[in-house]
Each structure stands twice: as structure tokens, then as C-alpha cells.
Coordinates of N, CA, C and O and ligand atoms in Angstrom, one line a residue:
M625 N 64.5 68.2 48.4 CA 63.9 67.9 49.7 C 64.4 66.7 50.4 O 64.4 65.6 49.8
E626 N 64.9 66.8 51.6 CA 65.4 65.7 52.3 C 64.3 64.8 52.8 O 63.4 65.3 53.5
K627 N 64.2 63.5 52.5 CA 63.1 62.7 53.0 C 63.5 62.1 54.3 O 63.8 60.9 54.5
K628 N 63.5 63.0 55.3 CA 63.9 62.5 56.7 C 63.3 63.5 57.7 O 63.1 64.7 57.4
F629 N 62.8 62.9 58.8 CA 62.3 63.7 59.9 C 62.4 63.0 61.2 O 62.7 61.8 61.2
V630 N 62.3 63.7 62.3 CA 62.3 63.1 63.6 C 60.9 63.2 64.2 O 60.1 64.1 63.9
L631 N 60.5 62.2 64.9 CA 59.2 62.0 65.4 C 59.2 61.7 66.9 O 60.1 60.9 67.4
A632 N 58.3 62.3 67.7 CA 58.2 61.9 69.1 C 56.7 62.2 69.5 O 56.0 62.9 68.9
C633 N 56.4 61.6 70.7 CA 55.0 61.7 71.2 C 55.0 61.4 72.7 O 56.0 61.0 73.2
D634 N 53.8 61.7 73.3 CA 53.6 61.2 74.7 C 52.7 60.0 74.5 O 52.4 59.5 73.4
H635 N 52.2 59.5 75.7 CA 51.3 58.3 75.7 C 50.0 58.6 74.8 O 49.6 57.7 74.1
A636 N 49.5 59.8 74.9 CA 48.2 60.1 74.1 C 48.5 60.1 72.6 O 47.6 59.8 71.8
G637 N 49.7 60.4 72.2 CA 50.1 60.4 70.8 C 50.7 59.1 70.3 O 50.9 59.0 69.1
Y638 N 50.9 58.2 71.2 CA 51.6 57.0 70.8 C 51.0 56.2 69.6 O 51.7 55.9 68.6
P639 N 49.7 55.9 69.7 CA 49.1 55.1 68.5 C 49.2 55.9 67.2 O 49.6 55.2 66.2
L640 N 49.0 57.2 67.2 CA 49.1 57.9 66.0 C 50.6 58.0 65.5 O 50.9 57.9 64.3
K641 N 51.5 58.2 66.5 CA 52.9 58.2 66.1 C 53.3 56.9 65.3 O 54.0 56.9 64.3
E642 N 52.8 55.8 65.9 CA 53.2 54.5 65.3 C 52.6 54.4 63.9 O 53.2 53.9 62.9
E643 N 51.4 54.9 63.7 CA 50.7 54.8 62.4 C 51.4 55.7 61.4 O 51.7 55.3 60.3
L644 N 51.8 56.9 61.8 CA 52.5 57.8 60.9 C 53.9 57.3 60.6 O 54.4 57.4 59.4
K645 N 54.5 56.6 61.5 CA 55.9 56.1 61.3 C 55.8 55.0 60.2 O 56.6 55.0 59.2
K646 N 54.8 54.2 60.2 CA 54.6 53.1 59.2 C 54.3 53.7 57.9 O 54.9 53.4 56.9
I647 N 53.4 54.7 57.8 CA 52.9 55.3 56.6 C 54.1 56.0 55.9 O 54.4 55.8 54.7
F648 N 54.9 56.8 56.7 CA 55.9 57.6 56.0 C 57.2 56.7 55.8 O 57.9 57.0 54.8
A649 N 57.4 55.7 56.5 CA 58.5 54.7 56.1 C 58.1 54.1 54.8 O 59.0 54.0 53.9
E650 N 56.9 53.8 54.6 CA 56.5 53.2 53.3 C 56.6 54.2 52.1 O 56.8 53.8 51.0
K651 N 56.6 55.5 52.5 CA 56.8 56.5 51.4 C 58.2 56.8 51.2 O 58.6 57.7 50.5
G652 N 59.1 56.1 51.9 CA 60.5 56.2 51.7 C 61.3 57.2 52.6 O 62.4 57.5 52.4
Y653 N 60.6 57.6 53.7 CA 61.2 58.6 54.6 C 62.2 57.8 55.6 O 61.8 56.7 56.1
D654 N 63.2 58.5 55.9 CA 64.1 58.0 57.0 C 63.6 58.7 58.3 O 63.5 60.0 58.3
I655 N 63.2 58.0 59.3 CA 62.6 58.5 60.5 C 63.4 58.2 61.7 O 63.7 57.1 62.0
I656 N 63.7 59.3 62.5 CA 64.3 59.1 63.8 C 63.2 59.1 64.8 O 62.5 60.1 64.9
D657 N 63.1 58.1 65.5 CA 62.0 57.9 66.5 C 62.5 58.2 67.9 O 63.3 57.4 68.4
C658 N 62.1 59.3 68.5 CA 62.5 59.6 69.9 C 61.6 59.1 71.0 O 61.6 59.6 72.1
G659 N 60.6 58.2 70.6 CA 59.7 57.7 71.6 C 58.5 58.7 71.8 O 58.4 59.7 71.1
T660 N 57.7 58.4 72.8 CA 57.6 57.3 73.7 C 57.2 56.0 72.9 O 56.8 56.1 71.8
D661 N 57.4 54.9 73.6 CA 57.2 53.6 72.9 C 56.1 52.7 73.5 O 56.1 51.5 73.3
S662 N 55.2 53.4 74.3 CA 54.1 52.6 74.8 C 53.0 53.6 75.3 O 53.2 54.8 75.2
L663 N 51.9 53.0 75.8 CA 50.8 53.8 76.3 C 51.0 54.2 77.7 O 50.1 54.9 78.3
A664 N 52.1 53.8 78.3 CA 52.4 54.2 79.7 C 52.5 55.7 79.8 O 53.2 56.4 79.0
S665 N 51.9 56.3 80.8 CA 51.9 57.8 81.0 C 53.3 58.4 81.1 O 54.1 57.9 82.0
V666 N 53.6 59.4 80.3 CA 54.9 60.1 80.4 C 54.6 61.6 80.3 O 53.5 62.0 80.1
D667 N 55.6 62.4 80.6 CA 55.5 63.9 80.5 C 55.9 64.4 79.2 O 57.1 64.3 78.8
Y668 N 55.0 65.0 78.5 CA 55.3 65.5 77.1 C 56.5 66.4 76.9 O 57.2 66.4 75.9
P669 N 56.8 67.3 78.0 CA 58.0 68.2 77.7 C 59.3 67.4 77.5 O 60.2 67.9 76.8
A670 N 59.4 66.3 78.1 CA 60.7 65.5 78.0 C 60.8 65.0 76.5 O 61.9 65.0 76.0
Y671 N 59.7 64.6 75.9 CA 59.8 64.2 74.5 C 59.9 65.3 73.5 O 60.6 65.2 72.5
A672 N 59.4 66.4 73.9 CA 59.6 67.6 73.0 C 61.1 68.0 73.0 O 61.6 68.3 72.0
T673 N 61.7 67.9 74.2 CA 63.1 68.2 74.3 C 64.0 67.2 73.5 O 64.9 67.7 72.8
K674 N 63.7 65.9 73.6 CA 64.4 64.9 72.8 C 64.4 65.3 71.3 O 65.4 65.2 70.6
L675 N 63.2 65.6 70.9 CA 63.0 65.9 69.4 C 63.7 67.2 69.1 O 64.4 67.3 68.0
C676 N 63.6 68.3 69.9 CA 64.2 69.6 69.6 C 65.7 69.4 69.6 O 66.4 70.0 68.7
D677 N 66.3 68.7 70.5 CA 67.7 68.5 70.6 C 68.2 67.8 69.3 O 69.3 68.0 68.8
T678 N 67.4 66.9 68.7 CA 67.8 66.2 67.5 C 67.8 67.2 66.3 O 68.7 67.1 65.5
I679 N 67.0 68.1 66.3 CA 67.0 69.1 65.3 C 68.1 70.2 65.5 O 68.9 70.4 64.6
T680 N 68.2 70.7 66.7 CA 69.2 71.7 66.9 C 70.7 71.2 66.8 O 71.6 71.9 66.5
S681 N 70.8 69.9 67.0 CA 72.2 69.3 66.8 C 72.4 68.9 65.3 O 73.5 68.3 65.0
G682 N 71.4 69.1 64.5 CA 71.7 68.9 63.0 C 71.4 67.5 62.5 O 71.7 67.3 61.4
K683 N 70.8 66.7 63.3 CA 70.5 65.3 62.9 C 69.3 65.2 62.0 O 69.1 64.2 61.3
A684 N 68.4 66.2 62.1 CA 67.2 66.2 61.2 C 66.9 67.7 61.1 O 67.1 68.5 62.0
K685 N 66.2 68.1 60.0 CA 65.8 69.5 59.8 C 64.4 69.7 60.2 O 64.0 70.8 60.7
L686 N 63.5 68.7 60.1 CA 62.1 68.8 60.5 C 61.7 67.7 61.5 O 62.2 66.6 61.5
G687 N 60.6 68.1 62.3 CA 60.2 67.1 63.3 C 58.7 67.2 63.4 O 58.0 68.2 63.1
I688 N 58.1 66.1 63.9 CA 56.7 66.0 64.2 C 56.5 65.5 65.6 O 57.0 64.5 66.0
L689 N 55.7 66.3 66.4 CA 55.4 66.0 67.8 C 53.9 65.7 67.9 O 53.1 66.5 67.4
I690 N 53.6 64.7 68.7 CA 52.1 64.4 68.9 C 51.8 64.2 70.3 O 52.5 63.4 71.0
C691 N 50.8 64.9 70.8 CA 50.3 64.6 72.2 C 48.8 64.6 72.0 O 48.3 64.4 70.9
G692 N 48.1 64.8 73.1 CA 46.6 64.7 73.0 C 46.0 65.8 72.2 O 45.2 65.6 71.3
T693 N 46.5 67.0 72.5 CA 46.0 68.2 71.8 C 47.0 68.8 70.8 O 46.6 69.6 69.9
G694 N 48.2 68.5 70.9 CA 49.3 69.2 70.2 C 49.8 70.5 70.8 O 50.8 71.0 70.5
I695 N 49.0 70.9 71.8 CA 49.3 72.2 72.4 C 50.4 72.2 73.4 O 51.3 73.0 73.3
G696 N 50.4 71.2 74.3 CA 51.5 71.1 75.3 C 52.8 70.9 74.6 O 53.8 71.6 74.9
M697 N 52.8 70.1 73.6 CA 54.1 69.8 72.8 C 54.6 71.1 72.1 O 55.8 71.4 72.1
S698 N 53.6 71.9 71.6 CA 54.1 73.1 70.9 C 54.6 74.2 71.9 O 55.6 74.8 71.6
M699 N 54.0 74.2 73.1 CA 54.4 75.2 74.1 C 55.9 74.8 74.5 O 56.7 75.6 74.6
A700 N 56.1 73.5 74.7 CA 57.4 73.0 75.2 C 58.4 73.2 74.1 O 59.6 73.7 74.3
A701 N 58.1 72.9 72.8 CA 59.0 72.9 71.7 C 59.5 74.4 71.5 O 60.7 74.7 71.2
N702 N 58.5 75.3 71.6 CA 58.9 76.7 71.3 C 59.7 77.4 72.4 O 60.2 78.5 72.2
K703 N 60.0 76.7 73.5 CA 60.9 77.2 74.5 C 62.4 77.0 74.0 O 63.3 77.5 74.6
H704 N 62.6 76.1 73.0 CA 63.9 75.8 72.6 C 64.4 76.7 71.5 O 63.7 76.9 70.5
A705 N 65.6 77.3 71.7 CA 66.2 78.2 70.7 C 66.4 77.5 69.4 O 66.8 76.3 69.4
G706 N 66.0 78.1 68.3 CA 66.1 77.5 67.0 C 64.9 76.7 66.5 O 64.9 76.2 65.4
I707 N 64.0 76.6 67.4 CA 62.8 75.8 67.1 C 61.6 76.7 66.8 O 61.3 77.7 67.6
R708 N 60.9 76.5 65.7 CA 59.7 77.2 65.3 C 58.6 76.1 65.2 O 58.6 75.5 64.1
A709 N 57.8 75.9 66.2 CA 56.8 74.9 66.2 C 55.4 75.4 65.9 O 55.1 76.4 66.5
A710 N 54.7 74.7 65.1 CA 53.3 75.1 64.8 C 52.4 74.0 65.1 O 52.6 72.8 64.6
C711 N 51.3 74.3 65.8 CA 50.3 73.3 66.1 C 49.2 73.4 65.1 O 48.6 74.4 64.9
C712 N 49.1 72.4 64.3 CA 48.1 72.4 63.1 C 47.1 71.3 63.2 O 47.5 70.2 63.5
S713 N 45.9 71.6 62.8 CA 44.9 70.6 62.7 C 44.1 70.8 61.3 O 43.1 70.2 61.1
D714 N 44.8 71.5 60.4 CA 44.3 71.6 59.0 C 45.4 71.7 58.1 O 46.6 72.1 58.5
T715 N 45.2 71.3 56.8 CA 46.2 71.2 55.8 C 46.7 72.6 55.4 O 47.9 72.8 55.1
F716 N 45.8 73.6 55.3 CA 46.2 75.0 54.9 C 47.3 75.5 55.9 O 48.3 76.0 55.4
S717 N 47.0 75.4 57.2 CA 48.0 75.9 58.1 C 49.3 75.2 58.0 O 50.4 75.8 58.2
A718 N 49.3 73.9 57.8 CA 50.5 73.1 57.7 C 51.4 73.6 56.5 O 52.6 73.7 56.6
R719 N 50.7 73.9 55.4 CA 51.4 74.4 54.2 C 51.9 75.8 54.4 O 53.1 76.1 54.2
M720 N 51.1 76.6 55.0 CA 51.5 78.0 55.1 C 52.6 78.2 56.2 O 53.4 79.1 56.1
T721 N 52.6 77.4 57.2 CA 53.6 77.6 58.2 C 55.0 77.2 57.7 O 56.0 77.7 58.2
R722 N 55.0 76.3 56.7 CA 56.3 76.0 56.1 C 56.7 77.2 55.1 O 57.8 77.7 55.1
M723 N 55.7 77.6 54.3 CA 56.0 78.7 53.3 C 56.3 80.0 53.9 O 57.2 80.7 53.5
H724 N 55.6 80.4 55.0 CA 55.8 81.8 55.5 C 56.6 81.8 56.9 O 57.3 82.8 57.1
N725 N 56.5 80.8 57.7 CA 57.1 80.8 59.0 C 58.4 80.0 59.1 O 59.1 80.0 60.1
D726 N 58.7 79.2 58.0 CA 59.8 78.2 58.1 C 59.7 77.4 59.3 O 60.7 77.1 60.0
A727 N 58.5 77.0 59.7 CA 58.3 76.1 60.9 C 59.2 74.9 60.7 O 59.2 74.3 59.6
N728 N 59.9 74.5 61.7 CA 60.7 73.2 61.6 C 60.1 72.1 62.5 O 60.6 71.0 62.4
V729 N 59.0 72.4 63.2 CA 58.3 71.3 64.0 C 56.8 71.5 63.8 O 56.3 72.6 64.0
L730 N 56.2 70.4 63.5 CA 54.7 70.3 63.4 C 54.2 69.6 64.6 O 54.7 68.5 65.0
C731 N 53.2 70.2 65.3 CA 52.6 69.5 66.4 C 51.2 69.2 66.1 O 50.5 70.0 65.5
M732 N 50.8 68.0 66.5 CA 49.4 67.6 66.2 C 48.8 66.9 67.4 O 49.5 66.3 68.2
G733 N 47.5 67.0 67.6 CA 46.7 66.4 68.7 C 46.1 65.1 68.2 O 45.2 65.2 67.4
A734 N 46.4 64.0 68.8 CA 45.9 62.7 68.5 C 44.4 62.7 68.9 O 43.6 61.8 68.4
R735 N 44.0 63.6 69.8 CA 42.6 63.6 70.2 C 41.8 64.6 69.4 O 40.6 64.9 69.7
V736 N 42.5 65.3 68.5 CA 41.9 66.3 67.6 C 41.7 65.9 66.2 O 40.7 66.1 65.6
V737 N 42.8 65.3 65.6 CA 42.7 64.8 64.2 C 42.8 63.3 64.1 O 43.5 62.7 64.9
G738 N 42.1 62.8 63.1 CA 42.2 61.3 62.9 C 43.5 61.0 62.1 O 44.1 61.9 61.6
A739 N 43.7 59.8 61.9 CA 44.9 59.4 61.2 C 45.0 59.8 59.8 O 46.1 60.2 59.3
G740 N 43.9 59.8 59.1 CA 43.8 60.2 57.7 C 44.2 61.7 57.5 O 45.1 62.1 56.7
L741 N 43.6 62.6 58.3 CA 43.9 64.0 58.3 C 45.3 64.3 58.7 O 46.0 65.1 58.1
A742 N 45.7 63.6 59.8 CA 47.1 63.8 60.3 C 48.1 63.4 59.2 O 49.2 64.1 59.1
T743 N 47.9 62.4 58.4 CA 48.8 62.0 57.4 C 48.9 63.1 56.3 O 50.0 63.5 55.9
D744 N 47.7 63.6 55.9 CA 47.7 64.7 54.9 C 48.4 66.0 55.5 O 49.2 66.6 54.7
I745 N 48.2 66.3 56.7 CA 48.8 67.5 57.3 C 50.3 67.3 57.4 O 51.1 68.2 57.0
A746 N 50.8 66.1 57.8 CA 52.2 65.8 57.9 C 52.8 65.8 56.5 O 54.0 66.4 56.4
E747 N 52.2 65.3 55.5 CA 52.7 65.2 54.2 C 52.9 66.6 53.6 O 54.0 66.9 53.1
L748 N 52.0 67.5 53.8 CA 52.1 68.9 53.3 C 53.2 69.6 54.1 O 54.0 70.3 53.5
F749 N 53.3 69.4 55.4 CA 54.4 70.0 56.2 C 55.7 69.6 55.7 O 56.6 70.4 55.5
L750 N 55.9 68.3 55.4 CA 57.2 67.7 55.1 C 57.6 68.1 53.6 O 58.8 68.2 53.3
E751 N 56.6 68.3 52.8 CA 56.9 68.5 51.4 C 56.9 69.9 50.9 O 57.1 70.2 49.7
T752 N 56.5 70.9 51.7 CA 56.4 72.3 51.3 C 57.7 73.0 51.7 O 58.2 72.8 52.8
E753 N 58.2 73.8 50.8 CA 59.5 74.5 51.0 C 59.1 75.9 51.5 O 58.1 76.5 51.2
F754 N 60.1 76.5 52.3 CA 60.0 77.9 52.8 C 60.1 78.8 51.6 O 61.0 78.6 50.7
E755 N 59.3 79.9 51.5 CA 59.4 80.8 50.4 C 60.5 81.8 50.5 O 60.9 82.4 49.5
G756 N 61.0 82.1 51.7 CA 62.1 83.1 51.8 C 61.6 84.5 51.5 O 60.4 84.8 51.8
G757 N 62.4 85.3 50.8 CA 62.1 86.6 50.5 C 61.7 87.4 51.7 O 62.4 87.4 52.7
R758 N 60.5 88.1 51.6 CA 60.1 89.0 52.7 C 59.8 88.2 54.0 O 59.9 88.7 55.1
H759 N 59.6 86.9 53.8 CA 59.3 86.1 55.0 C 60.6 85.8 55.8 O 60.5 85.6 57.0
Q760 N 61.7 85.8 55.1 CA 63.0 85.6 55.8 C 63.2 86.7 56.9 O 63.6 86.4 58.0
R761 N 63.0 87.9 56.5 CA 63.2 89.0 57.5 C 62.3 88.8 58.8 O 62.7 89.0 59.9
R762 N 61.1 88.4 58.5 CA 60.2 88.1 59.7 C 60.6 86.9 60.5 O 60.5 87.0 61.7
V763 N 61.0 85.9 59.8 CA 61.5 84.7 60.5 C 62.8 85.1 61.4 O 62.9 84.7 62.5
D764 N 63.6 86.0 60.8 CA 64.8 86.4 61.5 C 64.4 87.2 62.8 O 65.0 87.1 63.8
L765 N 63.3 88.0 62.7 CA 62.8 88.7 63.8 C 62.3 87.8 64.9 O 62.4 88.0 66.1
V766 N 61.6 86.7 64.4 CA 61.1 85.7 65.4 C 62.3 85.0 66.1 O 62.3 84.9 67.3
N767 N 63.3 84.7 65.3 CA 64.5 84.0 65.8 C 65.2 84.9 66.8 O 65.8 84.3 67.8
A768 N 65.2 86.2 66.6 CA 65.9 87.1 67.5 C 65.2 87.1 68.9 O 65.8 87.6 69.9
L769 N 64.0 86.6 69.0 CA 63.3 86.5 70.3 C 63.8 85.3 71.1 O 63.4 85.2 72.3
D770 N 64.6 84.4 70.5 CA 65.1 83.2 71.3 C 65.9 83.6 72.5 O 66.6 84.6 72.5
Ligands
RB5_1083 C1 47.9 64.0 78.4 O1 46.8 63.6 79.0 C2 47.7 65.3 77.7 O2 47.6 66.3 78.6 C3 48.8 65.6 76.7 O3 48.9 64.6 75.8 C4 48.7 66.9 75.9 O4 47.4 67.0 75.3 C5 49.1 68.2 76.5 O5 49.0 69.2 75.9

């Protein structure tokens, strides 16, 4: 398991992004931070694009996007070919979307989950492997929709 991921947010997600960055850096992760870097209002699709480009260009395999709800980020991320983004606010979904969907982007809402739950969700997402097998065929069918 590669201890590396890319992280991005909008203004609503900025405080949680900073908290996760600190926590996962202490856990030994190499983190590419695509911003935003303040509470000043920005448009979330621009940050989803920065993160998705980092993944599709091969600089990181997994990413985490944070906005107010996680929903806008997931909508924007899923427009990018090669990206399978899952908006999660529970640990079961975070684990299953890695095991069955081979999701490569986790989206979370800073106005939905607290920092403790967000950390657990992110940890499961980053540390769970794709199961492959019958799920590969289904992921291939999803990818064919790009
Ligand atoms: C910003 O106010 C908010 O709309 C954004 O963070 C996000 O929740 C959109 O889906």
C-alpha cells in the first residue's frame, strides 16, 4: 500500500483539510496539497479538477476532496475520465467503495462529518485494497461510461 494521496478542498472544507493533512502527515503519509489555502470563497469544481488531474497524470493513486457537503466535489470529480469518486459519511461505505468500486477519490462534507469521523473514514479509504475478481468486470463497465 502506497502511503501517499492528494488532497483538495474549497473554503468550506479548508479547516478539515488542514486537520486531515496534519493527522495523516503524522501517520507517515506523503500528501500532495492542491489547495485551497484559506477561508476565502472559491469554486469547488476548480479544486476537484486540480486533484483529478494529479491522479490521472499518475502523481498519486488516491485522493480526498472536501467541500461543505462532499456532493458538489463528487459531482465535479466524476466528470473526469478515470476518476471514480465516492461521497461518504460513514466508515462502511468508505471501506466498501474501495473493495467493490475501486473508488480512487473520497469526497466528504465538512458540514456533515466531524474531524474524528472524517479521520476514520479517510483511514479506511486509504488502507483498504480493491478486491478485484467479479468486481473488476463491473468497474470496467463503469469505466466504459467515461
Ligand atoms: C459552499 O458554500 C458549498 O456550496 C460547497 O462547499 C459544497 O457543499 C457544494 O457541494
